[in-house]
Short mmCIF file of C-alpha atoms and ligand atoms in Angstrom, two decimals:
data_model
loop_
_atom_site.label_atom_id
_atom_site.label_comp_id
_atom_site.label_asym_id
_atom_site.label_seq_id
_atom_site.Cartn_x
_atom_site.Cartn_y
_atom_site.Cartn_z
CA UNK N 1 65.40 -125.49 98.93
CA UNK N 2 66.34 -122.52 101.13
CA UNK N 3 69.90 -121.27 101.14
CA UNK N 4 71.83 -121.78 104.34
CA UNK N 5 75.42 -121.95 105.52
CA UNK N 6 75.94 -125.51 104.34
CA UNK N 7 77.59 -126.15 100.98
CA UNK N 8 75.58 -127.97 98.32
CA UNK N 9 76.57 -131.20 96.57
CA UNK N 10 74.88 -132.82 93.59
CA UNK N 11 75.32 -136.59 93.43
CA UNK N 12 74.09 -138.57 90.43
CA UNK N 13 73.23 -142.25 90.67
CA UNK N 14 72.74 -141.86 94.41
CA UNK N 15 69.92 -144.39 94.86
CA UNK N 16 72.27 -147.38 95.13
CA UNK N 17 75.82 -148.65 95.14
CA UNK N 18 78.81 -146.31 95.04
CA UNK N 19 76.68 -143.19 94.49
CA UNK N 20 74.56 -143.91 97.57
CA UNK N 21 77.73 -144.14 99.65
CA UNK N 22 79.16 -140.97 98.09
CA UNK N 23 75.98 -139.05 98.92
CA UNK N 24 76.03 -140.41 102.47
CA UNK N 25 79.62 -139.20 102.90
CA UNK N 26 78.65 -135.76 101.58
CA UNK N 27 75.80 -135.57 104.10
CA UNK N 28 78.03 -136.77 106.95
CA UNK N 29 80.49 -134.05 106.01
CA UNK N 30 77.88 -131.30 106.15
CA UNK N 31 76.76 -130.93 102.53
CA UNK N 32 73.14 -130.37 101.62
CA UNK N 33 72.25 -132.68 98.78
CA UNK N 34 70.49 -132.81 95.48
CA UNK N 35 70.52 -136.45 94.48
CA UNK N 36 69.36 -138.00 91.24
CA UNK N 37 68.50 -141.36 89.74
CA UNK N 38 66.02 -142.69 87.22
CA UNK N 39 63.80 -144.74 89.51
CA UNK N 40 61.63 -143.83 92.54
CA UNK N 41 64.15 -145.51 94.89
CA UNK N 42 65.95 -142.16 94.94
CA UNK N 43 63.21 -140.88 97.27
CA UNK N 44 63.98 -143.57 99.87
CA UNK N 45 67.67 -142.64 99.70
CA UNK N 46 66.72 -138.99 100.23
CA UNK N 47 64.71 -139.92 103.32
CA UNK N 48 67.68 -141.81 104.76
CA UNK N 49 70.06 -138.88 104.16
CA UNK N 50 67.65 -136.39 105.76
CA UNK N 51 68.17 -138.41 108.92
CA UNK N 52 71.78 -137.18 108.86
CA UNK N 53 70.61 -133.61 109.49
CA UNK N 54 71.02 -132.00 106.06
CA UNK N 55 68.57 -130.76 103.44
CA UNK N 56 68.01 -133.23 100.65
CA UNK N 57 66.14 -132.94 97.38
CA UNK N 58 65.57 -135.98 95.20
CA UNK N 59 65.28 -135.71 91.43
CA UNK N 60 63.90 -138.54 89.32
CA UNK N 61 65.33 -138.18 85.84
CA UNK N 62 66.83 -140.25 83.06
CA UNK N 63 70.33 -138.79 82.98
CA UNK N 64 70.91 -140.35 79.56
CA UNK N 65 68.87 -137.41 78.24
CA UNK N 66 69.77 -133.75 78.12
CA UNK N 67 66.28 -132.96 79.46
CA UNK N 68 66.90 -135.15 82.49
CA UNK N 69 70.12 -133.31 83.21
CA UNK N 70 68.39 -129.93 82.68
CA UNK N 71 65.79 -130.99 85.26
CA UNK N 72 68.53 -131.87 87.73
CA UNK N 73 70.40 -128.61 87.10
CA UNK N 74 67.19 -126.60 87.55
CA UNK N 75 66.60 -128.22 90.94
CA UNK N 76 69.51 -126.20 92.37
CA UNK N 77 67.49 -123.02 91.62
CA UNK N 78 70.68 -121.03 91.13
CA UNK N 79 72.20 -122.05 94.45
CA UNK N 80 75.97 -122.53 94.03
CA UNK N 81 77.01 -126.15 93.69
CA UNK N 82 80.20 -126.68 95.70
CA UNK N 83 80.65 -130.31 94.71
CA UNK N 84 79.42 -132.30 91.72
CA UNK N 85 79.77 -136.05 92.04
CA UNK N 86 79.01 -137.32 88.52
CA UNK N 87 78.63 -140.99 89.25
CA UNK N 88 75.54 -142.32 87.42
CA UNK N 89 76.40 -145.02 84.96
CA UNK N 90 75.67 -148.56 83.94
CA UNK N 91 77.14 -151.44 82.00
CA UNK N 92 75.92 -153.90 79.38
CA UNK N 93 77.20 -157.43 79.08
CA UNK N 94 77.14 -160.00 76.22
CA UNK N 95 78.68 -159.77 72.76
CA UNK N 96 78.30 -156.45 70.97
CA UNK N 97 76.53 -157.94 67.93
CA UNK N 98 74.00 -159.59 70.26
CA UNK N 99 73.12 -156.42 72.14
CA UNK N 100 70.05 -154.29 71.43
CA UNK N 101 71.20 -150.99 69.98
CA UNK N 102 68.88 -148.88 72.15
CA UNK N 103 70.53 -150.47 75.20
CA UNK N 104 73.97 -149.74 73.76
CA UNK N 105 72.98 -146.16 73.17
CA UNK N 106 71.63 -145.78 76.69
CA UNK N 107 75.02 -146.81 78.09
CA UNK N 108 76.80 -144.22 75.95
CA UNK N 109 74.21 -141.51 76.64
CA UNK N 110 74.30 -142.09 80.40
CA UNK N 111 78.01 -142.68 80.91
CA UNK N 112 79.26 -140.09 78.43
CA UNK N 113 76.73 -137.67 76.92
CA UNK N 114 74.64 -136.91 79.99
CA UNK N 115 77.67 -136.95 82.28
CA UNK N 116 79.70 -134.42 80.31
CA UNK N 117 76.64 -132.26 79.61
CA UNK N 118 76.02 -131.87 83.34
CA UNK N 119 79.71 -131.31 84.04
CA UNK N 120 79.82 -128.56 81.44
CA UNK N 121 76.77 -126.74 82.88
CA UNK N 122 77.88 -126.93 86.50
CA UNK N 123 81.58 -126.55 85.65
CA UNK N 124 80.89 -123.19 83.96
CA UNK N 125 79.21 -121.91 87.13
CA UNK N 126 82.08 -123.19 89.27
CA UNK N 127 84.69 -121.54 87.04
CA UNK N 128 82.78 -118.23 87.18
CA UNK N 129 82.82 -118.41 90.99
CA UNK N 130 86.44 -119.56 91.09
CA UNK N 131 85.69 -122.60 93.22
CA UNK N 132 84.24 -126.07 93.11
CA UNK N 133 85.02 -129.77 93.25
CA UNK N 134 84.09 -132.29 90.58
CA UNK N 135 84.38 -136.03 91.19
CA UNK N 136 83.75 -138.27 88.19
CA UNK N 137 83.31 -142.01 88.57
CA UNK N 138 85.44 -143.55 85.83
CA UNK N 139 86.77 -147.08 86.11
CA UNK N 140 89.86 -149.21 85.77
CA UNK N 141 87.78 -150.74 82.96
CA UNK N 142 88.92 -147.71 80.99
CA UNK N 143 92.44 -149.18 80.87
CA UNK N 144 91.45 -152.38 79.05
CA UNK N 145 89.39 -153.41 76.02
CA UNK N 146 86.19 -154.91 77.44
CA UNK N 147 85.58 -158.12 75.56
CA UNK N 148 81.85 -158.92 76.21
CA UNK N 149 81.51 -155.46 77.74
CA UNK N 150 82.98 -153.58 74.78
CA UNK N 151 80.84 -150.45 74.82
CA UNK N 152 80.96 -149.97 78.59
CA UNK N 153 84.76 -150.16 78.79
CA UNK N 154 84.92 -147.74 75.87
CA UNK N 155 82.75 -145.25 77.77
CA UNK N 156 85.00 -145.50 80.81
CA UNK N 157 88.14 -145.03 78.67
CA UNK N 158 86.46 -141.83 77.46
CA UNK N 159 85.59 -140.69 80.98
CA UNK N 160 89.04 -141.43 82.44
CA UNK N 161 90.68 -139.50 79.61
CA UNK N 162 88.15 -136.64 79.68
CA UNK N 163 88.62 -136.20 83.41
CA UNK N 164 92.39 -135.68 83.15
CA UNK N 165 91.97 -133.29 80.23
CA UNK N 166 89.45 -130.96 81.85
CA UNK N 167 91.41 -131.08 85.09
CA UNK N 168 94.35 -129.65 83.15
CA UNK N 169 92.12 -127.07 81.44
CA UNK N 170 90.79 -125.92 84.83
CA UNK N 171 94.19 -125.68 86.49
CA UNK N 172 94.47 -122.45 88.49
CA UNK N 173 90.72 -121.72 88.26
CA UNK N 174 89.88 -122.94 91.77
CA UNK N 175 87.94 -125.88 90.32
CA UNK N 176 89.38 -129.35 90.89
CA UNK N 177 88.52 -132.45 88.90
CA UNK N 178 89.09 -135.91 90.36
CA UNK N 179 88.53 -139.26 88.68
CA UNK N 180 87.55 -142.17 90.90
CA UNK N 181 88.52 -145.43 89.21
CA UNK N 182 87.02 -148.40 91.03
CA UNK N 183 87.58 -152.04 90.19
CA UNK N 184 84.80 -154.64 90.47
CA UNK N 185 82.55 -153.46 93.32
CA UNK N 186 79.68 -155.21 95.10
CA UNK N 187 76.67 -153.29 93.75
CA UNK N 188 73.67 -153.86 91.46
CA UNK N 189 75.95 -153.11 88.50
CA UNK N 190 76.49 -156.70 87.32
CA UNK N 191 72.86 -157.72 87.67
CA UNK N 192 71.74 -154.65 85.76
CA UNK N 193 74.31 -155.38 83.04
CA UNK N 194 73.01 -158.98 82.78
CA UNK N 195 76.42 -160.35 83.80
CA UNK N 196 75.57 -162.60 86.73
CA UNK N 197 76.66 -165.67 84.74
CA UNK N 198 80.19 -164.32 84.31
CA UNK N 199 83.33 -164.81 86.36
CA UNK N 200 83.54 -161.13 87.27
CA UNK N 201 79.82 -161.10 88.11
CA UNK N 202 80.32 -163.93 90.61
CA UNK N 203 83.73 -163.13 92.13
CA UNK N 204 84.24 -161.39 95.46
CA UNK N 205 84.19 -157.65 94.96
CA UNK N 206 85.09 -154.44 96.77
CA UNK N 207 82.80 -152.83 99.32
CA UNK N 208 81.06 -149.78 97.78
CA UNK N 209 81.43 -147.84 101.07
CA UNK N 210 85.23 -148.29 100.95
CA UNK N 211 85.34 -147.31 97.28
CA UNK N 212 83.25 -144.19 97.90
CA UNK N 213 85.42 -143.16 100.86
CA UNK N 214 88.53 -143.43 98.71
CA UNK N 215 86.90 -141.23 96.05
CA UNK N 216 85.43 -138.71 98.47
CA UNK N 217 88.76 -138.22 100.26
CA UNK N 218 90.57 -137.79 96.92
CA UNK N 219 87.99 -135.19 95.86
CA UNK N 220 88.42 -133.27 99.11
CA UNK N 221 92.20 -133.28 98.65
CA UNK N 222 91.78 -132.19 95.03
CA UNK N 223 93.73 -135.18 93.68
CA UNK N 224 93.65 -135.89 89.95
CA UNK N 225 92.73 -139.54 90.19
CA UNK N 226 92.47 -142.45 92.52
CA UNK N 227 92.26 -146.17 91.89
CA UNK N 228 90.45 -147.82 94.80
CA UNK N 229 92.15 -150.85 96.42
CA UNK N 230 95.72 -152.14 96.07
CA UNK N 231 94.76 -155.07 93.82
CA UNK N 232 93.14 -152.68 91.37
CA UNK N 233 96.16 -150.38 91.57
CA UNK N 234 98.35 -153.34 90.63
CA UNK N 235 95.97 -154.45 87.87
CA UNK N 236 95.84 -150.97 86.33
CA UNK N 237 99.63 -150.57 86.51
CA UNK N 238 100.09 -153.91 84.71
CA UNK N 239 97.44 -152.94 82.15
CA UNK N 240 99.46 -149.89 81.16
CA UNK N 241 102.37 -152.08 79.99
CA UNK N 242 100.34 -154.98 78.53
CA UNK N 243 99.44 -155.16 74.81
CA UNK N 244 95.76 -154.38 74.17
CA UNK N 245 95.20 -157.73 72.45
CA UNK N 246 96.38 -159.58 75.56
CA UNK N 247 94.15 -157.44 77.78
CA UNK N 248 91.17 -158.16 75.51
CA UNK N 249 91.75 -161.92 75.91
CA UNK N 250 92.09 -161.55 79.69
CA UNK N 251 88.81 -159.65 79.76
CA UNK N 252 87.12 -162.45 77.83
CA UNK N 253 87.93 -164.83 80.71
CA UNK N 254 86.23 -162.49 83.19
CA UNK N 255 83.20 -161.35 81.21
CA UNK N 256 82.30 -164.05 78.67
CA UNK N 257 78.72 -165.26 79.22
CA UNK N 258 78.86 -168.56 81.11
CA UNK N 259 82.41 -167.97 82.41
CA UNK N 260 81.15 -168.01 86.00
CA UNK N 261 80.21 -171.14 87.94
CA UNK N 262 76.80 -172.44 87.08
N1 NAP E 1 80.27 -151.83 90.39
C1 NAP E 1 81.45 -151.85 89.76
O1 NAP E 1 82.12 -152.89 89.69
C2 NAP E 1 82.00 -150.59 89.17
C3 NAP E 1 83.36 -150.54 88.85
C4 NAP E 1 83.91 -149.39 88.30
C5 NAP E 1 83.09 -148.29 88.06
N2 NAP E 1 81.76 -148.34 88.37
C6 NAP E 1 80.95 -147.16 88.08
O2 NAP E 1 80.39 -146.70 89.29
C7 NAP E 1 79.21 -145.94 89.01
C8 NAP E 1 78.10 -146.41 89.93
O3 NAP E 1 77.81 -147.76 89.66
P1 NAP E 1 77.41 -148.81 90.78
O4 NAP E 1 78.37 -149.92 90.71
O5 NAP E 1 77.20 -148.12 92.07
O6 NAP E 1 76.04 -149.36 90.17
P2 NAP E 1 74.53 -149.39 90.72
O7 NAP E 1 74.48 -149.95 92.10
O8 NAP E 1 73.77 -150.06 89.63
O9 NAP E 1 74.13 -147.85 90.80
C9 NAP E 1 74.00 -147.08 89.63
C10 NAP E 1 73.30 -145.78 89.96
O10 NAP E 1 73.26 -144.98 88.75
C11 NAP E 1 71.89 -144.68 88.46
N3 NAP E 1 71.70 -144.60 87.01
C12 NAP E 1 72.15 -145.45 86.05
N4 NAP E 1 71.74 -145.04 84.85
C13 NAP E 1 71.01 -143.90 85.06
C14 NAP E 1 70.32 -143.01 84.20
N5 NAP E 1 70.29 -143.18 82.87
N6 NAP E 1 69.68 -141.97 84.76
C15 NAP E 1 69.69 -141.78 86.10
N7 NAP E 1 70.32 -142.58 86.95
C16 NAP E 1 70.98 -143.64 86.43
C17 NAP E 1 71.09 -145.79 89.11
O11 NAP E 1 69.78 -145.35 89.35
P3 NAP E 1 68.48 -146.10 88.66
O12 NAP E 1 68.48 -147.49 89.22
O13 NAP E 1 67.35 -145.24 89.09
O14 NAP E 1 68.73 -146.08 87.17
C18 NAP E 1 71.87 -145.98 90.41
O15 NAP E 1 71.52 -144.97 91.33
C19 NAP E 1 78.93 -146.14 87.54
O16 NAP E 1 79.40 -145.02 86.80
C20 NAP E 1 79.75 -147.37 87.18
O17 NAP E 1 80.11 -147.39 85.83
C21 NAP E 1 81.21 -149.46 88.92
#
């Protein structure tokens, strides 16, 4: 990729859903892109974004691995990254004791290990330059124990917390950290997590383009966090004053296998 006047954004999980819409917004706002996902569909996304008049490089890598994140980092070839949108992540439904541990580990390694590894590498470069924007896709799931989605909600509690902490550490460095906390959003997420037989898997959900716009705008303003949608704002405010045991029972109703209509 040749250097030019346009700033560069890296967007992870950009082949689908919220990440696709985030990458599109970056391109529409004049960012060149390096986009990453695990499957070849990332190349089709890249082709679509090139149509918006920016340079786009697609990286196929499993971002649950450090090697995958090294491959993505190397793709920038030393060009400064103005914006990192660390969005790749996935869920895993069903009861914890019934899950396959390799699948459990992949959730943790994607949502936490790979995410913070990439943020550390790119964040160091941003701090050295005294500028940069980091947007991390957390979730309102981080506010509640995720009965039948226990590990996923735990990863998002980590990410929400981590985001606020490093934002405070980077205060006055010129690097901003913003946490986008969506509620249930209409993407491939629930199918991939094997949750289509659940109430939350079947209910009406937010539009990923709206969610991404909320997050992108918050990142550009340098806000600390943003919950997308007023219903999710209300839900997260109530969660903060509700006992964890009550929240866990409420989550059961949304995520228990078979809780959706047959
Ligand atoms: N949908 C919701 O209700 C919701 C709510 C709150 C937060 N979120 C968060 O929003 C983010 C995006 O999810 P989404 O709803 O847009 O889901 P999605 O449509 O399934 O998109 C997920 C994206 O992440 C990529 N990805 C997942 N694991 C990866 C890995 N190990 N390595 C590389 N790429 C990987 C996927 O690419 P591949 O297909 O190539 O793996 C895809 O591009 C996630 O962090 C999720 O936790 C979602």
